[in-house]
Short mmCIF file of N, CA and C in Angstrom, two decimals:
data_model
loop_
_atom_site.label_atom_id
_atom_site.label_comp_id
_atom_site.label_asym_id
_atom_site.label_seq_id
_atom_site.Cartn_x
_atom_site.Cartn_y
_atom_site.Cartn_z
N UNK A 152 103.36 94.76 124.71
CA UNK A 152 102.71 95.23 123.50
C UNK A 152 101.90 94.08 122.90
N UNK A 153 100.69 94.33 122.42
CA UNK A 153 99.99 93.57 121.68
C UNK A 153 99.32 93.74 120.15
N UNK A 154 99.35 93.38 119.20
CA UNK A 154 98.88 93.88 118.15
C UNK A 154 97.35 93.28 117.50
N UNK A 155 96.74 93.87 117.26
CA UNK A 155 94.80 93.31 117.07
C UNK A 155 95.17 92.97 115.20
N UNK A 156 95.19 92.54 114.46
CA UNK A 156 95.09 92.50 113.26
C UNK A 156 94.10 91.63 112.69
N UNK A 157 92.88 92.47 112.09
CA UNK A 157 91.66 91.90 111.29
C UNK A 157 91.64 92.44 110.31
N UNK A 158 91.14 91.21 108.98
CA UNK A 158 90.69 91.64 107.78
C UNK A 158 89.56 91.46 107.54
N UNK A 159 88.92 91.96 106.87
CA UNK A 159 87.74 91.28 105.90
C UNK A 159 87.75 91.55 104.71
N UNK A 160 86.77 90.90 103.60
CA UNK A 160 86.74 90.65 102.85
C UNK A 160 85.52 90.31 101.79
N UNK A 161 85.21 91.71 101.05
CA UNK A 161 83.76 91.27 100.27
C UNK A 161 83.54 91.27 99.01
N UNK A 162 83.01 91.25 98.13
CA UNK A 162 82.32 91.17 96.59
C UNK A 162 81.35 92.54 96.64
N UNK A 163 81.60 93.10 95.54
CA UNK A 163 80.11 94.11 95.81
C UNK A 163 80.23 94.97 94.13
N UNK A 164 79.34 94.38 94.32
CA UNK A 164 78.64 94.80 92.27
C UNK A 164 78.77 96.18 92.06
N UNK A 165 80.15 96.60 92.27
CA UNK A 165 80.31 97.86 91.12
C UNK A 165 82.13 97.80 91.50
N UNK A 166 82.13 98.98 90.43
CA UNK A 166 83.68 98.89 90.06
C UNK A 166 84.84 99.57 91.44
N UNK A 167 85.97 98.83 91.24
CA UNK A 167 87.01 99.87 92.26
C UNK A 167 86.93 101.23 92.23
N UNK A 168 86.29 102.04 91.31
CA UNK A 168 86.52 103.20 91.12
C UNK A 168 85.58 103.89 92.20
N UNK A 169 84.02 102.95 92.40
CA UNK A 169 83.09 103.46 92.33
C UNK A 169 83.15 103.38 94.36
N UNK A 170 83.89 101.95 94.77
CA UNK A 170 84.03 102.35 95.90
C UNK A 170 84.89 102.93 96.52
N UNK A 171 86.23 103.35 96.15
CA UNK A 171 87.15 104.35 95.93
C UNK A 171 86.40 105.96 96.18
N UNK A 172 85.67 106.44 95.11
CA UNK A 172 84.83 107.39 95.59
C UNK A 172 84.20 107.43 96.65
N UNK A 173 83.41 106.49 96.95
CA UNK A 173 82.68 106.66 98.63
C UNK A 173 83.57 106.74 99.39
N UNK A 174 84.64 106.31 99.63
CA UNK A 174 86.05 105.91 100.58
C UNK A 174 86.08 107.29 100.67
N UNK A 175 86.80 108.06 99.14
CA UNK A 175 87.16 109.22 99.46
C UNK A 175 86.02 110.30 99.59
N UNK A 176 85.15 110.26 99.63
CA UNK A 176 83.60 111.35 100.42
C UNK A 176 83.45 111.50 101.29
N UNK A 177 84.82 112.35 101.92
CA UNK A 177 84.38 112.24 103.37
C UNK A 177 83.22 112.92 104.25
N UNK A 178 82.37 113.80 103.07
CA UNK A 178 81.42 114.44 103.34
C UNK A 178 79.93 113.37 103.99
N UNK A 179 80.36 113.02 103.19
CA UNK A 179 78.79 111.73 103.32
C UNK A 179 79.05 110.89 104.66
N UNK A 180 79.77 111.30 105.51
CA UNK A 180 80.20 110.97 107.01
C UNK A 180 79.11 111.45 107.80
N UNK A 181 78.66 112.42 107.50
CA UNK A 181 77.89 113.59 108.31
C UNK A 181 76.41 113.07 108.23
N UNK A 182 75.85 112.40 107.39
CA UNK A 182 74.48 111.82 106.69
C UNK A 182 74.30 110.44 106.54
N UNK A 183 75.49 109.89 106.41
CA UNK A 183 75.20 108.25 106.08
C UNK A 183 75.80 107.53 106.93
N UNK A 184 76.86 108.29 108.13
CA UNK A 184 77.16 107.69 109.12
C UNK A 184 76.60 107.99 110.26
N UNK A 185 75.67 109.08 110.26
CA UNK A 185 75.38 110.10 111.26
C UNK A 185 74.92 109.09 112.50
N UNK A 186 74.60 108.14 112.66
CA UNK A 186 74.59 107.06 113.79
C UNK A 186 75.48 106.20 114.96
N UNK A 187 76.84 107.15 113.82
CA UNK A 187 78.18 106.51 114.62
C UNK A 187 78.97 108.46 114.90
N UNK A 188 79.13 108.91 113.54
CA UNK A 188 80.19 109.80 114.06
C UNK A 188 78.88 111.05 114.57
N UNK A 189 79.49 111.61 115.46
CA UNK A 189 78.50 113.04 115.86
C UNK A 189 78.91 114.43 115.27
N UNK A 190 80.40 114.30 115.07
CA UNK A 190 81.50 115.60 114.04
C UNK A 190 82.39 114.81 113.15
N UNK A 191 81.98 115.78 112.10
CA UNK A 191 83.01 114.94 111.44
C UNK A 191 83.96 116.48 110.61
N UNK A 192 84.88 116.74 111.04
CA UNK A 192 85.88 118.12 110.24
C UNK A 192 86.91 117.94 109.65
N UNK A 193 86.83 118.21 108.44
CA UNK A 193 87.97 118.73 107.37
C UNK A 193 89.16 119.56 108.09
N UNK A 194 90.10 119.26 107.97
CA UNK A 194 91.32 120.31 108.35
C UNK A 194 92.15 120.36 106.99
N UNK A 195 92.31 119.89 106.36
CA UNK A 195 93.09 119.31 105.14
C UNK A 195 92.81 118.52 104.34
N UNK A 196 92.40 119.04 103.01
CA UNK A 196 92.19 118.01 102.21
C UNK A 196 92.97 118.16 100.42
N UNK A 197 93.61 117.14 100.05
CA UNK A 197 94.20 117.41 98.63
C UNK A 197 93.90 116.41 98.06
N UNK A 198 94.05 115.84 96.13
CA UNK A 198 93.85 114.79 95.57
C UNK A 198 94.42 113.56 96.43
N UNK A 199 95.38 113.90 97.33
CA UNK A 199 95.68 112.34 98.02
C UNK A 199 95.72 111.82 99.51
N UNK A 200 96.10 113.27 100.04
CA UNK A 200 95.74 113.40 101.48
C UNK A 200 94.19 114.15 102.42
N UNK A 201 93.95 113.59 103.16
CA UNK A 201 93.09 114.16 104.26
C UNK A 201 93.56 113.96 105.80
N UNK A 202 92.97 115.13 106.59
CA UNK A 202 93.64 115.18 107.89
C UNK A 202 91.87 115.86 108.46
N UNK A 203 91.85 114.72 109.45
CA UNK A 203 90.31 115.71 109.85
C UNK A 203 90.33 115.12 111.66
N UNK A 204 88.89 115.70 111.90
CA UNK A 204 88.87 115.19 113.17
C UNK A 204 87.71 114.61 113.22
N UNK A 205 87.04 113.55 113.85
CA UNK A 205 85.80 113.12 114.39
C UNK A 205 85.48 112.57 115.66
N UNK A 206 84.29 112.78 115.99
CA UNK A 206 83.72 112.79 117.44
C UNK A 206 82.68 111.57 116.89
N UNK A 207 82.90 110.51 117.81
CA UNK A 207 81.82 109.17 117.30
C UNK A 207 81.50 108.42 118.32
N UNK A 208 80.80 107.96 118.26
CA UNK A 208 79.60 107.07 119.43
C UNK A 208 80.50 105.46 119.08
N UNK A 209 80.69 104.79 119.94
CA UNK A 209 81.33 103.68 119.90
C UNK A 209 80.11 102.34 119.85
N UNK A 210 80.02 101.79 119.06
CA UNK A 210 79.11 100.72 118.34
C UNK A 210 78.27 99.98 119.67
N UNK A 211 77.55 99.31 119.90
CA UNK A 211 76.89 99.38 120.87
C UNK A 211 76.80 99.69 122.22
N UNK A 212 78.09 100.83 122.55
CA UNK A 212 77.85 101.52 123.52
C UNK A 212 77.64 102.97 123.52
N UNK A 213 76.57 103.10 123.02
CA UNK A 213 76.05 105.16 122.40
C UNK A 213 76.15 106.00 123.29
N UNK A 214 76.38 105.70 124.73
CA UNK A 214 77.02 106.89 125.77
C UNK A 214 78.19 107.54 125.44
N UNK A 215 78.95 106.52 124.58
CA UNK A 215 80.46 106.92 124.87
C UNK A 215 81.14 107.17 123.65
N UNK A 216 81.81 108.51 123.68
CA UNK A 216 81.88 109.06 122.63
C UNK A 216 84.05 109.52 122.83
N UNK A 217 84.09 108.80 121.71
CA UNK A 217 85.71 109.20 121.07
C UNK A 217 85.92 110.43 120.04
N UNK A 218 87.40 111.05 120.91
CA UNK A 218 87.70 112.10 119.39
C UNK A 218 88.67 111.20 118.91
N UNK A 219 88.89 111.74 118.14
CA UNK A 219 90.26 110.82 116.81
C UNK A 219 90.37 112.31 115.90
N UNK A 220 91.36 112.23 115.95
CA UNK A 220 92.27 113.08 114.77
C UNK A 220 93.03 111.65 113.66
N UNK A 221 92.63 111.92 112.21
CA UNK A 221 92.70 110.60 111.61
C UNK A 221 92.98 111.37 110.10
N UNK A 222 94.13 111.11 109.86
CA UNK A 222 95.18 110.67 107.98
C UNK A 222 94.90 109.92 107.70
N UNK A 223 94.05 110.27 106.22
CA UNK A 223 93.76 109.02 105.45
C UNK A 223 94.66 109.90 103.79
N UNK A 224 94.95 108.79 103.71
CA UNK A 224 96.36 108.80 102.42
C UNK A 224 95.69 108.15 101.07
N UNK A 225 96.22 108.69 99.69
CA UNK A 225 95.51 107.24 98.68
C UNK A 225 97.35 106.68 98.91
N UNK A 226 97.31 105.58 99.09
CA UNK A 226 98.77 104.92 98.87
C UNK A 226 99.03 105.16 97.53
N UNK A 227 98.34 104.22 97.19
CA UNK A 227 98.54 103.84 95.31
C UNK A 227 96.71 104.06 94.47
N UNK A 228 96.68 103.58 93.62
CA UNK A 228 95.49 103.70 92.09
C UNK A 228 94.10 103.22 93.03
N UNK A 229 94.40 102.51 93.98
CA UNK A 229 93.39 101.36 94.29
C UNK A 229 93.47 100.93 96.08
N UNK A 230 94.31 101.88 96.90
CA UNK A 230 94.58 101.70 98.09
C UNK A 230 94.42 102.46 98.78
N UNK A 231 93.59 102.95 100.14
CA UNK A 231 93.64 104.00 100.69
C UNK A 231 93.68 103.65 102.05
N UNK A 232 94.96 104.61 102.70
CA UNK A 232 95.63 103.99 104.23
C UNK A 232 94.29 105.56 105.25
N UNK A 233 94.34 104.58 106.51
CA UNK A 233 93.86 105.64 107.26
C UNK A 233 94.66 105.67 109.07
N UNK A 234 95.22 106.50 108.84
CA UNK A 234 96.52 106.60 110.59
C UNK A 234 95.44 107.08 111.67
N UNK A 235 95.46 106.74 112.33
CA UNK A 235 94.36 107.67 113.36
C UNK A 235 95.08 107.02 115.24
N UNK A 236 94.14 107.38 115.91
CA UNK A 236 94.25 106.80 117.73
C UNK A 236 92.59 106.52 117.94
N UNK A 237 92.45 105.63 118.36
CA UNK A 237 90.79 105.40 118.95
C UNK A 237 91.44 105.01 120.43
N UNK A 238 90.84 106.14 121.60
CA UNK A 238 91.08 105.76 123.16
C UNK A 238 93.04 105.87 123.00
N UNK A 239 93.28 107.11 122.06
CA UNK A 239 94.60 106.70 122.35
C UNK A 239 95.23 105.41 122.19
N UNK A 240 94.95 104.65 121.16
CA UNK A 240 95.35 103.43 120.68
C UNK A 240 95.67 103.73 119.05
N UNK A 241 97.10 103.66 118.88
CA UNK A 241 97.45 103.76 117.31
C UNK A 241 96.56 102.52 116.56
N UNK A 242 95.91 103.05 114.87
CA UNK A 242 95.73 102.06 114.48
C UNK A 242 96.22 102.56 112.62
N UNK A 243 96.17 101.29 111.99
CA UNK A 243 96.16 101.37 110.68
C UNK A 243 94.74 100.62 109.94
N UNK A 244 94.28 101.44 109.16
CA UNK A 244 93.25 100.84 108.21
C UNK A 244 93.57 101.04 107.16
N UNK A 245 93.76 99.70 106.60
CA UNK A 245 94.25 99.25 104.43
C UNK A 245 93.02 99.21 104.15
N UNK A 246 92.85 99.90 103.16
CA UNK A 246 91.37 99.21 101.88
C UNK A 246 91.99 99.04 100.83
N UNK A 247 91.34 98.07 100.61
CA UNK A 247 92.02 97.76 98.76
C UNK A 247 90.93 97.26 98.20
N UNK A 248 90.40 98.01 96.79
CA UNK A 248 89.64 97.86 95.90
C UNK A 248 90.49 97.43 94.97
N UNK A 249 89.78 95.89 94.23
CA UNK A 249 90.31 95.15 92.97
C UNK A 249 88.79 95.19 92.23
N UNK A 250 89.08 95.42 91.25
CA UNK A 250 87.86 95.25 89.94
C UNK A 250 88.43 93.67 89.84
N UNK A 251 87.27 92.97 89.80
CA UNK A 251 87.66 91.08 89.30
C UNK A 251 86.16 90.80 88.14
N UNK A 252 85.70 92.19 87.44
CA UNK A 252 84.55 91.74 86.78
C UNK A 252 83.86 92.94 86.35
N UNK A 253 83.11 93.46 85.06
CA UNK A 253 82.46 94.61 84.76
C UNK A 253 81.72 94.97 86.16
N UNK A 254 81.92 96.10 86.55
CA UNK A 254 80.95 96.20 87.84
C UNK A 254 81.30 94.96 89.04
N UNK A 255 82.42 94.87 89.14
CA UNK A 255 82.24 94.01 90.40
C UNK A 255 83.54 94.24 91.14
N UNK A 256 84.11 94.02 92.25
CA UNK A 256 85.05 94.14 93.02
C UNK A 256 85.51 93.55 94.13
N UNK A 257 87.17 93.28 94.22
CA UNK A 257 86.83 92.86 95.70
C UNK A 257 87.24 93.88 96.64
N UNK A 258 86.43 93.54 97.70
CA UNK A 258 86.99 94.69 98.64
C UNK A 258 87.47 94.00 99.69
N UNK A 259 88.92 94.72 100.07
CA UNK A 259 89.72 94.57 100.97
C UNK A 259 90.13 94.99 102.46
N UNK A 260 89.37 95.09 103.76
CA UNK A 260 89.64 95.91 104.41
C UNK A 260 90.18 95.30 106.10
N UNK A 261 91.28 96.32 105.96
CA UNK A 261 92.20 95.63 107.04
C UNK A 261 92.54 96.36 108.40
N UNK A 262 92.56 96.14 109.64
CA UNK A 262 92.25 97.12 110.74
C UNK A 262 93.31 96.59 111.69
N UNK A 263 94.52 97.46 112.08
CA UNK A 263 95.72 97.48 112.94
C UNK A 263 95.65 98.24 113.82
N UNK A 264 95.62 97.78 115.32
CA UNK A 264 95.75 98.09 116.35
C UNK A 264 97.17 97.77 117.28
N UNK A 265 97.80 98.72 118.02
CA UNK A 265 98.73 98.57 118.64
C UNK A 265 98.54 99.14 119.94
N UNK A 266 98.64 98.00 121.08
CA UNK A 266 97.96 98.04 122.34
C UNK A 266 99.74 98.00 122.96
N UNK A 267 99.45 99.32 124.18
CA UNK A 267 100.73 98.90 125.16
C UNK A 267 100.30 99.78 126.95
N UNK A 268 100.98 98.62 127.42
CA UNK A 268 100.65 99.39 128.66
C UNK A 268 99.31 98.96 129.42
N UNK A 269 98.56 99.94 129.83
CA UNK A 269 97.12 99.23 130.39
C UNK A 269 95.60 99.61 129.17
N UNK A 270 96.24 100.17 127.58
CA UNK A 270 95.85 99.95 126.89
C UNK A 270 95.48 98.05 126.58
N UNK A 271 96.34 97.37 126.77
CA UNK A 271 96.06 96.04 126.27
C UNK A 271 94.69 95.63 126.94
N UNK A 272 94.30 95.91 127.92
CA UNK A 272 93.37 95.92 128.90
C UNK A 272 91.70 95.99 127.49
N UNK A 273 91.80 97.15 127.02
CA UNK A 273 90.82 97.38 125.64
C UNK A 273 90.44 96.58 124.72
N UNK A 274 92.33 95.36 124.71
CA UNK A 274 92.61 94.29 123.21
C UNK A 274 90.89 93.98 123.30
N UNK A 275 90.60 93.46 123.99
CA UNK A 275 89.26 92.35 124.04
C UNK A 275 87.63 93.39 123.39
N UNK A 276 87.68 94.11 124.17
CA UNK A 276 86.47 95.22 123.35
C UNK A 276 86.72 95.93 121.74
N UNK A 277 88.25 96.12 121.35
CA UNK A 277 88.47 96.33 120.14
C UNK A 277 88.51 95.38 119.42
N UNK A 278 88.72 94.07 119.67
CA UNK A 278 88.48 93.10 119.01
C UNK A 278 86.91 92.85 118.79
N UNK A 279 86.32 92.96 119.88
CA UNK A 279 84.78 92.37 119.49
C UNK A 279 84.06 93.33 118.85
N UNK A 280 84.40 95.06 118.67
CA UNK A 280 84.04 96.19 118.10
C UNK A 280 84.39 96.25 116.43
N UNK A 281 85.31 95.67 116.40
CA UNK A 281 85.87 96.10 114.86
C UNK A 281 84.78 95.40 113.64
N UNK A 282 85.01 93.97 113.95
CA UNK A 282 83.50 93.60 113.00
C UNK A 282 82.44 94.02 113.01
N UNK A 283 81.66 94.38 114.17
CA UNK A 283 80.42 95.25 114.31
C UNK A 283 80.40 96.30 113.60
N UNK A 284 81.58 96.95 113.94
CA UNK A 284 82.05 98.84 112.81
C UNK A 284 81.95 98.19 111.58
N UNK A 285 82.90 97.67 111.22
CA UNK A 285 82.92 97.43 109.67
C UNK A 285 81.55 96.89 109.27
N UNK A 286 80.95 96.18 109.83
CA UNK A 286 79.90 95.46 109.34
C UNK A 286 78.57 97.01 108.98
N UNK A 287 78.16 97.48 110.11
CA UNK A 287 77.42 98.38 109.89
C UNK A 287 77.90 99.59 108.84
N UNK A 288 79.11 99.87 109.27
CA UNK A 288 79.60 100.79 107.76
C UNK A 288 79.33 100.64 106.99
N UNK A 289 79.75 99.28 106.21
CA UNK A 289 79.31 98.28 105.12
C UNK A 289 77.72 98.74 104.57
N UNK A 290 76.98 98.24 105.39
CA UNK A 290 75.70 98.54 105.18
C UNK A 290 74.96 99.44 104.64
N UNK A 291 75.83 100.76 105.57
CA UNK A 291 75.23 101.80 105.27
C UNK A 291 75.73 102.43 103.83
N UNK A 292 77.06 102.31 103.89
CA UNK A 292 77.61 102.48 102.37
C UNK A 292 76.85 101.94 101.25
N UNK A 293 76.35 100.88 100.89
CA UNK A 293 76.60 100.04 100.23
C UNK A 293 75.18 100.68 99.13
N UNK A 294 74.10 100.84 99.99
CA UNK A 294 72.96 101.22 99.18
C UNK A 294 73.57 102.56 97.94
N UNK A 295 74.51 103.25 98.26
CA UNK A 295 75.35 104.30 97.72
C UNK A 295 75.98 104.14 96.51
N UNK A 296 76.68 102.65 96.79
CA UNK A 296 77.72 102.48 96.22
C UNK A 296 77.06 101.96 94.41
N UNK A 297 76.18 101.48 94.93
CA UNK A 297 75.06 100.51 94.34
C UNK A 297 74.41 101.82 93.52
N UNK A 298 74.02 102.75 93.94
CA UNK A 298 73.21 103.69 93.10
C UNK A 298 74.29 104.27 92.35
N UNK A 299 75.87 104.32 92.74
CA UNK A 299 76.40 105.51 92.00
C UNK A 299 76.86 104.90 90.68
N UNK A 300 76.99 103.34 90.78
CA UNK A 300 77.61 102.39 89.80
C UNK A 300 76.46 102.87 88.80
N UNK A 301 75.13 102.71 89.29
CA UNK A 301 73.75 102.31 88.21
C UNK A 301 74.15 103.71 87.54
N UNK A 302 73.88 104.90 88.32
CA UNK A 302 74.24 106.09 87.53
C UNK A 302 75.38 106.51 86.42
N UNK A 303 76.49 105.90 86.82
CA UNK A 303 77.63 105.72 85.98
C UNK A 303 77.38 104.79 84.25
N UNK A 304 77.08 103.76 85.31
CA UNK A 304 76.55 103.27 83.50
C UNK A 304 75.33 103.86 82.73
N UNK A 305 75.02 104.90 83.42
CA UNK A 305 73.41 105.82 82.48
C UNK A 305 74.37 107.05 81.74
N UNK A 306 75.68 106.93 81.81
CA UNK A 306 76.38 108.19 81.36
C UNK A 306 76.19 109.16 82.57
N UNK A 307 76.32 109.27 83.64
CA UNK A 307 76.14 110.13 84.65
C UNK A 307 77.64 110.75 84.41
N UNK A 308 77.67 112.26 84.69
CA UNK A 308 78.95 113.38 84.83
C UNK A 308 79.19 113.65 85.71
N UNK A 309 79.75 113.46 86.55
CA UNK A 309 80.32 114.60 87.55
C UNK A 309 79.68 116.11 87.42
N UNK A 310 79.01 116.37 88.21
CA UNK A 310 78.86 118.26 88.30
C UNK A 310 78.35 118.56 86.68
N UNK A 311 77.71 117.50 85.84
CA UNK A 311 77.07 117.91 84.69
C UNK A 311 75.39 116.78 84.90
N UNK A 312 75.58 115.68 85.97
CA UNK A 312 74.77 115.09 85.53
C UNK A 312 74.25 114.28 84.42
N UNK A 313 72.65 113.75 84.39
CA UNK A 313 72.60 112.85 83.48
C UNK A 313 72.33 113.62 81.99
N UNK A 314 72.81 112.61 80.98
CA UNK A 314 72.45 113.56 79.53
C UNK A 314 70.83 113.63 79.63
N UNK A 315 70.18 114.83 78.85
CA UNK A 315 69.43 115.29 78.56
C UNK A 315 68.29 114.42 78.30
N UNK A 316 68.71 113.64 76.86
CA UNK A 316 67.96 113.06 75.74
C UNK A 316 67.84 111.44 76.83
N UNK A 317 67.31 110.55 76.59
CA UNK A 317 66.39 109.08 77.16
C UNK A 317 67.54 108.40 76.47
N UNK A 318 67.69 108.60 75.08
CA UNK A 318 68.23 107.67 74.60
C UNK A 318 69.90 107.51 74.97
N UNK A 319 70.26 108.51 75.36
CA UNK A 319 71.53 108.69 75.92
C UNK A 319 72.29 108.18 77.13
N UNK A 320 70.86 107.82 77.86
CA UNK A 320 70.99 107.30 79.35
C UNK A 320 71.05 105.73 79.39
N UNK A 321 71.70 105.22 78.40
CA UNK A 321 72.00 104.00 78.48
C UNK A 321 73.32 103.46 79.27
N UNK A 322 73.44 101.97 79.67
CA UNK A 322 74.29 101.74 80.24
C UNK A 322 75.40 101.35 79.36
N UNK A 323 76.82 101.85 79.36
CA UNK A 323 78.05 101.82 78.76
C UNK A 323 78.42 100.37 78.78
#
């Protein structure tokens, strides 16, 4: 048995809340990841659990395409676990969003792999894959994360949108 364990670790100008929401959108999989996953399905979803399936192109090799059936949990206020198999390889992914500043955060994200058998054979490509994933995820998220913060401080609502009046659309 072998175990892969990587973290990373970033800063990004808006609040835990705000990347918390993208985390939990799993809709925006379908549009803002559409380069990696090819399906992305809901089977279950509640305020704390999701259970779905996705079909995804593996980071610079776009021939080759993985299913994963993948639980993503909120642990706690600020933590969200995700259980899944990539190639039939158990893994765990921690995120942890800390607010350290009006609009600012750190982000926490941690990726567990458990290799056995002639799985270990993979250790070396999941290792050199995981920063690439996260990195481009990152990316693509981020322009998102960045607009939803700006909107938030204009008084933006949920499913009401921005207030009406100019003068209202100030930042909190």
């Amino acid at each position: 048995m072998k175990i892969l364990d990587v973290t990373f670790k970033r800063k990004v100008n808006c609040s835990a809340n705000v990347c918390k929401w993208n985390h939990w959108d799993h809709d925006h999989i379908n549009y803002i990841h559409k380069g990696i996953y090819k399906e992305a399905e809901i089977f279950y979803e509640d305020d704390r659990v999701v259970l779905f399936f996705h079909k995804m192109r593996i980071p610079m090799i776009p021939f080759l395409t993985v299913n994963t059936l993948d639980m993503t949990a909120l642990k706690d206020k600020n933590t969200v676990v995700t259980y899944g198999f990539q190639l039939g390889i158990p893994s765990l992914s921690t995120a942890k969003y800390k607010d350290i500043a009006k609009d600012k955060c750190l982000v926490e994200v941690n990726y567990k792999f458990k290799f056995t058998g002639l799985q270990i054979l993979l250790y070396p490509l999941i290792k050199f894959l995981i920063p690439k994933w996260n990195k481009r995820t990152w990316l693509e998220d981020l322009p998102i994360k960045l607009r939803r913060q700006k909107l938030k401080r204009m008084n933006f609502k949920d499913f009401k949108g921005l207030p009406k009046k100019k003068k209202d659309r100030k930042f909190s």
